[in-house]
Short mmCIF file of C-alpha atoms in Angstrom, two decimals:
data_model
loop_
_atom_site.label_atom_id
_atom_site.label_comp_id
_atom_site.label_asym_id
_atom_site.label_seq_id
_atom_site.Cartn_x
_atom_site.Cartn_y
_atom_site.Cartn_z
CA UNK A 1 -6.07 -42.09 -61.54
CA UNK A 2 -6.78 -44.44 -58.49
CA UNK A 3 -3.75 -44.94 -57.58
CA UNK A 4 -2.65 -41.33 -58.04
CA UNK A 5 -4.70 -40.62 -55.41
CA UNK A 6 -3.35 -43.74 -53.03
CA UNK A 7 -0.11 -42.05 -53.32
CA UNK A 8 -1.62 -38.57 -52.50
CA UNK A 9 -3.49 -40.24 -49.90
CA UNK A 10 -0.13 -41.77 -48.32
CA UNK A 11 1.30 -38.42 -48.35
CA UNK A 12 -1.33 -36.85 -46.81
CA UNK A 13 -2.01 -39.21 -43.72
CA UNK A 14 2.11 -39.06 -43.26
CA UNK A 15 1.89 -35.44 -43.05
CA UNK A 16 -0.86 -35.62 -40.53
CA UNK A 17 0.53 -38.35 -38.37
CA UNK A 18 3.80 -36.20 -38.18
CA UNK A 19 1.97 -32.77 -36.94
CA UNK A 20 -0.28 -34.55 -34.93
CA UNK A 21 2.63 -36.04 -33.04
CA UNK A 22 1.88 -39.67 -34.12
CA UNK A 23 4.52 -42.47 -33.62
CA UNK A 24 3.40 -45.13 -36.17
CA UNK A 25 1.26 -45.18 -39.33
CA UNK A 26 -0.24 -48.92 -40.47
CA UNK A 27 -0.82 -48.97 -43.97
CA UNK A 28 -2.90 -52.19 -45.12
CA UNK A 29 -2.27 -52.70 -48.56
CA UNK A 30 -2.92 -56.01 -48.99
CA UNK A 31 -1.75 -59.36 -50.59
CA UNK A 32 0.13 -59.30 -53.92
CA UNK A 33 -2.36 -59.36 -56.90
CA UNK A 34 0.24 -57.75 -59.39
CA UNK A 35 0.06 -58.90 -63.23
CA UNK A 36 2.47 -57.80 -65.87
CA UNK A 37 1.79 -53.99 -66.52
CA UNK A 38 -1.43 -53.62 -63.09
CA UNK A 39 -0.18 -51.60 -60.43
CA UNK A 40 -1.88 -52.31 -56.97
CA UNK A 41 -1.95 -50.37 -53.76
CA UNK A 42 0.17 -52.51 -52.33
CA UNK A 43 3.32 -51.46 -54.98
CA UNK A 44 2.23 -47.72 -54.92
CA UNK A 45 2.53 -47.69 -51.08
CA UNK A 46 5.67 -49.21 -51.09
CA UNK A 47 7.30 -47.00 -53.89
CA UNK A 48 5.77 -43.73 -52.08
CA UNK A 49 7.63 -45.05 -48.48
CA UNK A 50 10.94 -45.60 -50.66
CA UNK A 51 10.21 -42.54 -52.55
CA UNK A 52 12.13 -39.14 -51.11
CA UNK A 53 9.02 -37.48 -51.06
CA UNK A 54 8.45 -39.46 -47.83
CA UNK A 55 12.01 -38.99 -46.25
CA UNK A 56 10.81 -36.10 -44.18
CA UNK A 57 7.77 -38.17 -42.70
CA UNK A 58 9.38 -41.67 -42.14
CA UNK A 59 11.93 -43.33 -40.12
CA UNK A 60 12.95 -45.86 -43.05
CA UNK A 61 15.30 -47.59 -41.46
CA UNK A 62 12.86 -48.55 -38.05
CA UNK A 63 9.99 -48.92 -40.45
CA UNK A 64 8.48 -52.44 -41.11
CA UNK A 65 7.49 -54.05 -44.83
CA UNK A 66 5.27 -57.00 -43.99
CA UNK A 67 3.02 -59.35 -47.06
CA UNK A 68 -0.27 -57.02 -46.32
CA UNK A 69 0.73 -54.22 -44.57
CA UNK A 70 3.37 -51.70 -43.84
CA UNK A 71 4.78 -50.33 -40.82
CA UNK A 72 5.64 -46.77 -41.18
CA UNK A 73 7.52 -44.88 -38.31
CA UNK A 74 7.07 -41.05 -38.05
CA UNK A 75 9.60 -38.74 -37.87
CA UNK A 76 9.20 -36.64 -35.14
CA UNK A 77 8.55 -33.07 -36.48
CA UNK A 78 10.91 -30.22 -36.51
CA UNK A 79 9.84 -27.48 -33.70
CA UNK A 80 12.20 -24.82 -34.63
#
């Protein structure tokens, strides 16, 4: 359930950035702490920013993956 609501979070705070006019989102996720069959925010963070459900928020290919955080760069939004 936690980390259902990390990935709704994500969403969320992408969506925001974008209308707001935002460049850049920094998502600190932390180190990797991953076990055989955990999930941590860290791998839900970088599934959602791979996932399409992203694609209209994020610039993918100018955004940054670092150990403990991620560099997300916003799409600019669509003023039709």
């Amino acid at each position: 359930q936690r980390m259902e609501e990390v990935w709704s979070t994500a969403f969320e705070v992408l969506k925001s950035a974008q209308e707001e006019g935002y460049k850049y989102v920094l998502f600190i996720h932390g180190s990797s702490t991953s076990r055989p069959g955990r999930t941590t925010t860290r791998s839900v963070i970088r599934s959602f920013i791979r996932s399409t459900e992203s694609t209209p928020f994020v610039i993918k290919s100018r955004s940054k993956q670092h150990d403990t955080v991620f560099l997300a760069v916003i799409r600019p939004a669509n003023k039709d």
